[in-house]
Tab-separated table of C-alpha atoms in Angstrom:
chain	number	residue	atom	x	y	z
L	1	MET	CA	-5.207	26.100	30.447
L	2	SER	CA	-6.974	26.558	27.108
L	3	GLU	CA	-10.006	28.770	26.736
L	4	GLU	CA	-13.285	26.829	26.505
L	5	ARG	CA	-14.820	26.812	23.035
L	6	PRO	CA	-18.441	27.897	22.645
L	7	PRO	CA	-21.024	25.239	21.682
L	8	ALA	CA	-21.309	24.417	17.979
L	9	GLY	CA	-22.749	27.287	16.025
L	10	GLU	CA	-22.011	29.972	18.594
L	11	GLY	CA	-19.321	32.379	17.553
L	12	GLU	CA	-19.322	31.114	13.973
L	13	TYR	CA	-20.061	32.766	10.687
L	14	VAL	CA	-21.406	30.529	7.927
L	15	VAL	CA	-21.138	31.605	4.307
L	16	PRO	CA	-23.233	29.417	1.983
L	17	LEU	CA	-21.681	28.583	-1.379
L	18	CYS	CA	-23.539	28.201	-4.668
L	19	ASP	CA	-22.661	24.478	-4.897
L	20	GLY	CA	-24.417	23.691	-1.592
L	21	GLY	CA	-21.234	23.778	0.440
L	22	ALA	CA	-20.275	26.426	2.957
L	23	VAL	CA	-17.372	28.220	4.570
L	24	VAL	CA	-17.476	28.272	8.377
L	25	VAL	CA	-15.360	30.875	10.163
L	26	ASP	CA	-14.651	30.829	13.890
L	27	ALA	CA	-15.225	34.440	14.948
L	28	ARG	CA	-12.759	34.147	17.838
L	29	THR	CA	-9.779	32.639	16.027
L	30	LEU	CA	-10.679	33.460	12.406
L	31	GLU	CA	-9.939	29.828	11.525
L	32	ALA	CA	-12.027	28.696	8.568
L	33	ALA	CA	-13.229	25.384	7.220
L	34	LEU	CA	-14.509	24.749	3.704
L	35	LEU	CA	-17.440	22.321	3.804
L	36	ASN	CA	-18.661	20.237	0.896
L	37	PRO	CA	-22.462	19.986	0.430
L	38	VAL	CA	-22.769	16.895	2.654
L	39	ALA	CA	-20.773	18.455	5.475
L	40	ALA	CA	-22.712	21.728	5.098
L	41	LEU	CA	-25.999	19.835	5.513
L	42	VAL	CA	-24.781	18.036	8.632
L	43	HIS	CA	-23.278	21.247	10.045
L	44	ALA	CA	-26.565	23.126	9.551
L	45	ARG	CA	-28.482	20.408	11.375
L	46	LEU	CA	-25.956	20.367	14.232
L	47	ARG	CA	-26.312	24.155	14.538
L	48	ALA	CA	-30.090	23.669	14.736
L	49	GLY	CA	-29.570	21.345	17.711
L	50	GLU	CA	-30.007	17.986	16.005
L	51	THR	CA	-27.622	15.494	17.618
L	52	ASP	CA	-29.193	12.131	16.862
L	53	LEU	CA	-26.734	10.312	14.599
L	54	GLU	CA	-29.454	8.253	12.910
L	55	SER	CA	-31.423	11.411	12.045
L	56	LEU	CA	-28.311	13.050	10.608
L	57	VAL	CA	-27.588	9.966	8.497
L	58	ASP	CA	-31.226	9.861	7.334
L	59	ALA	CA	-31.060	13.519	6.274
L	60	VAL	CA	-27.922	12.925	4.213
L	61	ALA	CA	-29.319	9.707	2.704
L	62	THR	CA	-32.438	11.606	1.609
L	63	GLU	CA	-30.407	14.259	-0.208
L	64	PHE	CA	-27.450	12.268	-1.567
L	65	ASP	CA	-27.118	8.982	-3.426
L	66	ALA	CA	-24.538	6.877	-1.593
L	67	PRO	CA	-24.466	3.593	0.327
L	68	ARG	CA	-25.831	4.068	3.853
L	69	ASP	CA	-22.725	2.598	5.521
L	70	VAL	CA	-20.538	5.123	3.674
L	71	ILE	CA	-22.855	7.964	4.684
L	72	GLU	CA	-22.819	6.868	8.319
L	73	ALA	CA	-19.020	6.653	8.382
L	74	ASP	CA	-18.745	10.110	6.788
L	75	VAL	CA	-21.245	11.653	9.205
L	76	ARG	CA	-19.467	10.101	12.214
L	77	ARG	CA	-16.106	11.402	10.990
L	78	PHE	CA	-17.456	14.894	10.329
L	79	VAL	CA	-19.210	15.119	13.718
L	80	SER	CA	-15.954	14.043	15.362
L	81	GLU	CA	-14.112	16.826	13.510
L	82	VAL	CA	-16.735	19.374	14.544
L	83	ARG	CA	-16.488	18.226	18.165
L	84	THR	CA	-12.766	18.842	18.143
L	85	GLY	CA	-13.068	22.163	16.362
L	86	PHE	CA	-11.054	20.849	13.387
L	87	GLY	CA	-8.036	21.181	15.635
L	88	GLY	CA	-8.206	18.953	18.674
L	89	ASP	CA	-10.159	20.682	21.476
L	90	SER	CA	-13.543	19.124	22.266
L	91	ARG	CA	-16.504	21.440	21.722
L	92	PRO	CA	-19.548	21.193	24.011
L	93	GLY	CA	-22.935	20.753	22.392
L	94	THR	CA	-21.806	18.543	19.511
L	95	GLU	CA	-22.147	15.093	21.032
L	96	CYS	CA	-24.258	12.676	18.990
L	97	ARG	CA	-26.459	10.068	20.554
């Protein structure tokens, strides 16, 4: 039986990068993910407890110039990756409404 992962943001170190991106390191496994500026924005909002998909899409649309349907697809994909810990196991606290 696999060990339960902590909710998003717990047990993580986030290193901001000068381009607006970030490196996120899982303190337990030392696995790391390099986030582009869009993913870093969404990740920061998820860590702050924001789970409403529409709000996440709005935040990205405010900061970045891209078609809304593309932004929504990207945000959905990223949230799905965060939920699975970039490796397959679902993480509590990352579900979007």
